[in-house]
XYZ file of C-alpha atoms in Angstrom:
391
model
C 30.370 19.778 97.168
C 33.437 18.261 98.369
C 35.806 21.451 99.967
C 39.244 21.595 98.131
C 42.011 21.321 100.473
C 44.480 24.467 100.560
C 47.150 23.179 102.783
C 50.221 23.130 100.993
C 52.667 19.777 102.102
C 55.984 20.725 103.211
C 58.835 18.415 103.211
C 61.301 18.407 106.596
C 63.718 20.295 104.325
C 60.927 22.895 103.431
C 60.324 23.011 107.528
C 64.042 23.727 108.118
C 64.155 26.608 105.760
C 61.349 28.101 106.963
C 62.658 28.190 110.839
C 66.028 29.103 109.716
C 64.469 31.979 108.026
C 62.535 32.877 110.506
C 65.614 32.540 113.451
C 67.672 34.859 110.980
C 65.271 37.479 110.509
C 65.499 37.916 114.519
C 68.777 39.173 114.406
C 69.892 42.353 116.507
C 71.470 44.828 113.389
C 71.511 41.671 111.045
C 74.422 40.291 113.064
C 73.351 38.288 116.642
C 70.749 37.588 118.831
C 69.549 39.693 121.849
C 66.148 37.970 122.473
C 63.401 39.680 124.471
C 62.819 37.859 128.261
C 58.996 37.343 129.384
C 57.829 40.684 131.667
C 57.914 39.211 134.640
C 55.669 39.606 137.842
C 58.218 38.800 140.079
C 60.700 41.324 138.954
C 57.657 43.951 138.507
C 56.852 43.694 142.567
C 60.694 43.800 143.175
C 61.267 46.413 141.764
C 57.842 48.657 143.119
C 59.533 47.671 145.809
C 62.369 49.092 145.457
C 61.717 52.537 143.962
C 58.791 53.017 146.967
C 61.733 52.663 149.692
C 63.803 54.979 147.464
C 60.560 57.045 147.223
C 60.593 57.183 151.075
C 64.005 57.823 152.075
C 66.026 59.168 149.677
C 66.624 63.237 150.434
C 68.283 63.742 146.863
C 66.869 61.513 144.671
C 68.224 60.638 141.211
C 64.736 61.184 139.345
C 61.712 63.748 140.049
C 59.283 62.094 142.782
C 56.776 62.462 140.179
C 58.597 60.339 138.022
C 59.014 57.736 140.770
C 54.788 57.577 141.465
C 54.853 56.927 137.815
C 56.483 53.982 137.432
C 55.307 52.498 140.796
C 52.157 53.205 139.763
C 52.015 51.621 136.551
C 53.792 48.670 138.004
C 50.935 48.440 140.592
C 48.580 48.270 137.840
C 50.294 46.230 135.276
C 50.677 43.119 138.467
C 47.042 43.559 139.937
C 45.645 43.295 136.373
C 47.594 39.721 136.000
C 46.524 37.948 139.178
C 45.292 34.809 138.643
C 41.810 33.651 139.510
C 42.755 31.949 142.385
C 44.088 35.131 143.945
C 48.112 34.406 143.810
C 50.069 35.388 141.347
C 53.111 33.340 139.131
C 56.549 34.287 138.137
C 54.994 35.357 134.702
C 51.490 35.998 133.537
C 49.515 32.525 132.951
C 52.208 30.768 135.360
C 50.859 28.965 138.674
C 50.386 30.953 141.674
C 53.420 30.528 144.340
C 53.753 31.724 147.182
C 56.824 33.312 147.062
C 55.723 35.882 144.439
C 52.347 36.542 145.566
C 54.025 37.178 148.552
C 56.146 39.530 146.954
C 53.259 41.572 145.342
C 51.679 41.541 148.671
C 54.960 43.799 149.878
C 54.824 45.645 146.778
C 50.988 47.053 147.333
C 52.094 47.749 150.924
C 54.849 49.670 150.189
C 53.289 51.484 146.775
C 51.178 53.593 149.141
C 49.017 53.033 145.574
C 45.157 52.584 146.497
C 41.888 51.769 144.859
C 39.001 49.697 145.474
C 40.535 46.972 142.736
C 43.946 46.740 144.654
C 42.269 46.580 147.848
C 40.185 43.690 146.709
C 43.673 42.391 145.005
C 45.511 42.388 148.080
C 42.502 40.883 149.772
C 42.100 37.554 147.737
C 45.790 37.362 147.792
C 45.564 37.180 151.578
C 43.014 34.633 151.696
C 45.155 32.404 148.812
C 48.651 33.079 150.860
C 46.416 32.076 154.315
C 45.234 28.907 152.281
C 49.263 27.879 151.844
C 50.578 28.362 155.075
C 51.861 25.852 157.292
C 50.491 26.492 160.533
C 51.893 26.047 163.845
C 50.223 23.417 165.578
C 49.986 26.393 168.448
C 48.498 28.903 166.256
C 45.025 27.538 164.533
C 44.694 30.780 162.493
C 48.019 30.227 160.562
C 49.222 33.525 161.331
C 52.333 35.408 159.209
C 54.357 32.575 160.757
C 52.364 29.635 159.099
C 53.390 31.926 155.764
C 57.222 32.571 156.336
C 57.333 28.368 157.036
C 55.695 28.004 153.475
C 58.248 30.169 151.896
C 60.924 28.468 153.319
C 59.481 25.217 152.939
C 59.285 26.076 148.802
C 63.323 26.507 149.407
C 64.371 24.007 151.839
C 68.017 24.791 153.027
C 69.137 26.895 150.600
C 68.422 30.436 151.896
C 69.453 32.902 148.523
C 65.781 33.141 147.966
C 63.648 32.500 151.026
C 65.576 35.037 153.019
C 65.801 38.112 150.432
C 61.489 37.419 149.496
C 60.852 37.405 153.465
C 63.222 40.632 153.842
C 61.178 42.278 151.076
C 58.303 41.170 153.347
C 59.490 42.260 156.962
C 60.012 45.813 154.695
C 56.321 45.951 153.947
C 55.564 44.937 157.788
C 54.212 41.736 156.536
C 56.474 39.284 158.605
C 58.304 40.160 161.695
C 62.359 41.245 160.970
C 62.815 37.929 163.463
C 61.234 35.654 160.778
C 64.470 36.612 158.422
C 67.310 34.232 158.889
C 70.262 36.672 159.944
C 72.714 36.542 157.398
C 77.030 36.252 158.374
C 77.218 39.283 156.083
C 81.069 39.642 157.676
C 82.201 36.189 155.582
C 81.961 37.963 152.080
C 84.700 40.176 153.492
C 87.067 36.848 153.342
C 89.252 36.901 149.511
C 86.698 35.629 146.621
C 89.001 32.491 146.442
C 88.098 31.001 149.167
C 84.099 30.889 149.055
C 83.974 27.785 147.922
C 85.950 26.315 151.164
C 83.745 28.319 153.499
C 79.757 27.163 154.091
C 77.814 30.439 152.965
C 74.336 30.493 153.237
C 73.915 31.907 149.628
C 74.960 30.816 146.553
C 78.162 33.182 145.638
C 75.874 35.041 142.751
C 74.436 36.502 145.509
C 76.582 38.134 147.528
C 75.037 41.613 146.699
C 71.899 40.199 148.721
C 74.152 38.932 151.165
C 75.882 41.968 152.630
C 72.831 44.035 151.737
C 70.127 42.156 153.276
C 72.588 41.067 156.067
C 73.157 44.250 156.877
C 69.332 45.058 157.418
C 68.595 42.450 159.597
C 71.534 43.030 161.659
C 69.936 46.665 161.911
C 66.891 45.679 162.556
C 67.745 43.406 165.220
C 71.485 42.934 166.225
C 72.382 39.094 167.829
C 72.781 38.857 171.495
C 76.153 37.569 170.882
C 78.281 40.743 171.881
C 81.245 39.706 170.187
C 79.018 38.932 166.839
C 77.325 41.810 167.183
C 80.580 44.051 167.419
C 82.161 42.153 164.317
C 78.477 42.521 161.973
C 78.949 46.019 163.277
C 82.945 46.747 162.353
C 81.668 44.929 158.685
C 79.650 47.719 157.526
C 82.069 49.775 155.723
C 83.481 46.922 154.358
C 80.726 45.362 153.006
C 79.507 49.103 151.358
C 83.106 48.900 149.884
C 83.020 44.980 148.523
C 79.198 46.629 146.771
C 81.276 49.278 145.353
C 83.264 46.824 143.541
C 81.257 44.363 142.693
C 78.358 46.352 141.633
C 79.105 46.716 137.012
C 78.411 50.149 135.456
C 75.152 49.257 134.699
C 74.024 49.599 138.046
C 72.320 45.840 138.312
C 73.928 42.993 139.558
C 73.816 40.441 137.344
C 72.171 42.146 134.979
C 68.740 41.493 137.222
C 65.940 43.327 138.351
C 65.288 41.251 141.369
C 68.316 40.966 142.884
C 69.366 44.642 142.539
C 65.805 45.668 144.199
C 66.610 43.726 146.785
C 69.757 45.327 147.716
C 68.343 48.762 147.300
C 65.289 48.367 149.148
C 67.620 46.676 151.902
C 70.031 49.777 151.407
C 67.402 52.692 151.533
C 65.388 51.425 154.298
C 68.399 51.088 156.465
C 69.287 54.713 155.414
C 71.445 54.871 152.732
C 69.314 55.757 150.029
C 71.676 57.947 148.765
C 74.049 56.213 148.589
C 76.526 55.525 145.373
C 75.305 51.913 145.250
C 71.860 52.621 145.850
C 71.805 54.960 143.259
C 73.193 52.844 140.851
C 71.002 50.119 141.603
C 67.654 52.362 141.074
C 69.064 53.891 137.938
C 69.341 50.439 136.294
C 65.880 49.571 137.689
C 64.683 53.210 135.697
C 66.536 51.867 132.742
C 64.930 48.827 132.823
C 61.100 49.839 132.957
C 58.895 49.042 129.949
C 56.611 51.438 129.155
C 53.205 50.098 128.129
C 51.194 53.548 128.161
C 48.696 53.109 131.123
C 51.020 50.278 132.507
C 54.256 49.305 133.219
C 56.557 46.226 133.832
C 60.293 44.988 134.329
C 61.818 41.476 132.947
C 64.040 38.976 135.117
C 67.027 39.921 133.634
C 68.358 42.570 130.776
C 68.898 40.058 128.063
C 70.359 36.641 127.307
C 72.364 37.827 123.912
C 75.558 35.816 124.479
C 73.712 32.513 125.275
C 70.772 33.275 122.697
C 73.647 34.389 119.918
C 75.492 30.925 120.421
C 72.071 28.915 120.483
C 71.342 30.004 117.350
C 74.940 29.786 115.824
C 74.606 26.386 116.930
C 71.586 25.520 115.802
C 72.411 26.815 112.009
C 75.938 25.803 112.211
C 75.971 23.197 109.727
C 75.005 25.181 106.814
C 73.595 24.047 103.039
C 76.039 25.068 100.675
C 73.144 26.769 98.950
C 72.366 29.086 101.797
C 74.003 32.502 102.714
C 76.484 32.471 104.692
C 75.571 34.227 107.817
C 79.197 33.508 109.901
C 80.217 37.148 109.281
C 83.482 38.333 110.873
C 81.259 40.996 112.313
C 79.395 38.551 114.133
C 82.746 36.586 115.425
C 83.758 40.048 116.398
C 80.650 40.391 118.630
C 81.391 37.147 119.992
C 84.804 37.831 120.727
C 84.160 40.788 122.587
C 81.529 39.384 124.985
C 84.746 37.330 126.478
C 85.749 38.111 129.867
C 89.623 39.495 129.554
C 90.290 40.263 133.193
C 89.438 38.349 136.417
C 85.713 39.196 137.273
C 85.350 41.546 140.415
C 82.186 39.894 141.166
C 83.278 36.460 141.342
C 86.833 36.512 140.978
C 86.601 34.262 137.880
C 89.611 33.591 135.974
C 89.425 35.655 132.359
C 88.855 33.580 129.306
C 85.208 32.818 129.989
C 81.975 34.220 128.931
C 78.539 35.521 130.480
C 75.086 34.646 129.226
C 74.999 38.330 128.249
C 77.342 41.233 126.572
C 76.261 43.881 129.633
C 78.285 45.181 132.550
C 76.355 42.477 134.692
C 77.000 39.117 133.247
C 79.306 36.710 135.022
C 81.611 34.204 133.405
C 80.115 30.543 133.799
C 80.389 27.256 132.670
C 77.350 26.863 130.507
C 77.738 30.116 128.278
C 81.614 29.465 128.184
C 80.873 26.657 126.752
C 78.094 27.639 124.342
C 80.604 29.819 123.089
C 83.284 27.889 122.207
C 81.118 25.421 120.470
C 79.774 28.293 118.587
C 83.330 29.229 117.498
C 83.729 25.545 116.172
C 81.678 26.849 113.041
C 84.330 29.421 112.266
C 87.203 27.095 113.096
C 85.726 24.487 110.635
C 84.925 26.980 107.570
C 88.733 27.598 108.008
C 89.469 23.790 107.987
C 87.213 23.813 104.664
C 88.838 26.780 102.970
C 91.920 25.199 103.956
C 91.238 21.648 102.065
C 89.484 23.530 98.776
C 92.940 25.230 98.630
């Protein structure tokens, strides 16, 4: 007997309806979009990281110690359960293996002081992969932690706002000698925000956090020879705990991400300033940011995306059937409104008017989101135009 087909045949309009549906039922409160980011390995080993130095060093800590072998604990477990067959490990679960986060992870089981026969074995295939990637010096056949910090920095070429804070995290975790880290001009973010882009820094300006942090760890861990460098780095140190202070949004994480504010507090607490205001902000937001999964634990890249994912989605259901609710509330231009930057940004020192992919403390005004925005609030300004002609 023949089998009677159940599929039912939609038409592109029936499609449409459907996703709109869908992309409307996802709202935050019935009014925008806050998204939820991937859990992320990378961020995950950041921020074990982070917490283990805090762990270490800090003589009043913000949370009990048993809270902190928690959540380093779970993170341990949640990462070595998502290593990929060949050993490494990706940004995400099911990415590629790279070797800047398995590299990461590597520092992360160092510095969890967490042990077990499966993170041993972990830690020991991800050797063997990392080993596999180095570049080796032609004077060193057995491709040696150096043949590994040249395969990091090969994966970022010039730019060092990466390469540098992943092989800091490293030299932490005694993976990598503190003379395989690039020392960083940590004195140059002292110079008025208005002139970074005339000056050549090493980092992009997002990350100046990582800049005077991590700067300020190498320099500690091994001043220049220069004696007139070394007494400027040295004079900067107040000044670049002070430029943190500012910079650093009352959520406690720069930019709203887990990786970059690990790396200034592990840079912070191993150079002894654990308790320090900025250090304690930074490992509050990283406690804020856990998810608990019961037996195991993990952080996302960043908080959220709800600016940019609000205007995607205004965008993308702007032009409306006049059939279908209307879903341009003035609660939701309200939102909108309110995730614009009014003041110049302490971070950046970006003009006010703009907006930041997210509503948080952390989000910087940038081109992309500004603009997002403002083609979002086209749909308002053109129901306006409409109400205007039917009158």
């Amino acid at each position: 007997m023949a089998s009677v087909s159940t599929n039912v045949t939609r038409t592109p309009a029936d499609a449409l309806r459907v996703l709109r549906n869908e992309l409307l039922s996802r709202r935050d409160g019935g009014v925008h979009w806050t998204g939820r980011l991937s859990d992320s390995v990378l961020a995950t080993a950041t921020a074990v990281s982070a917490l283990a130095q805090y762990r270490k060093h800090a003589l009043w800590p913000i949370i009990s110690r048993l809270r902190l072998d928690e959540l380093i604990d779970k993170g341990i477990r949640w990462t070595v359960a998502r290593q990929n067959d060949d050993g490494g490990w990706g940004d995400a679960p099911c990415c590629l293996s790279n070797i800047a986060t398995t590299m990461l992870v590597r520092a992360a089981l160092e510095l969890s002081d967490v042990s077990s026969a499966e993170i041993v074995e972990a830690d020991r295939r991800a050797e063997y992969w990392c080993a596999k990637k180095a570049i080796p010096d032609p004077r060193d056949s057995a491709r040696g932690a150096e043949g590994v910090v040249a395969a990091v920095r090969a994966r970022y070429g010039a730019d060092k706002t990466f390469a540098v804070p992943i092989l800091a995290n490293c030299a932490i975790a005694g993976l990598v000698p503190w003379s395989s880290v690039a020392a960083l001009p940590f004195e140059a973010a002292m110079v008025p925000q208005s002139v970074y882009r005339f000056i050549r820094l090493p980092v992009v300006s997002y990350a100046i956090p990582a800049l005077v942090a991590i700067g300020q760890a190498r320099f500690l861990n091994g001043p220049p020879r220069n004696p007139v460098t070394r007494l400027v780095r040295r004079l900067s140190i107040r000044g670049g705990m002070r430029l943190l202070e500012k910079m650093q949004p009352a959520s406690g994480g720069f930019l709203e991400a887990t990786p970059l504010t690990s790396f200034v507090a592990m840079s912070l607490a191993h150079t002894g300033r654990a308790d320090h205001p900025v250090t304690r902000n930074c490992i509050q937001f990283i406690v804020n940011s856990f998810r608990d999964f019961g037996d195991e634990g993990t952080w996302p890249i960043d908080t959220n995306l709800a600016t940019w994912n609000t205007t995607l989605s205004i965008n993308a259901l702007g032009d409306q059937e006049p059939d279908e609710p209307d879903f341009l509330s003035d609660e939701l231009l309200q939102w909108l409104l309110s995730c614009q930057q009014s003041a110049r940004h302490p971070y950046t020192g970006a003009a006010p008017g703009g907006w930041g992919w997210s509503n948080l403390s952390g989000a910087v005004p940038d081109a992309d989101d500004t603009a997002g925005a403002l083609l979002a609030l086209r749909h308002w300004w053109n129901r306006e135009d409409l109400a205007g002609d039917n009158r």
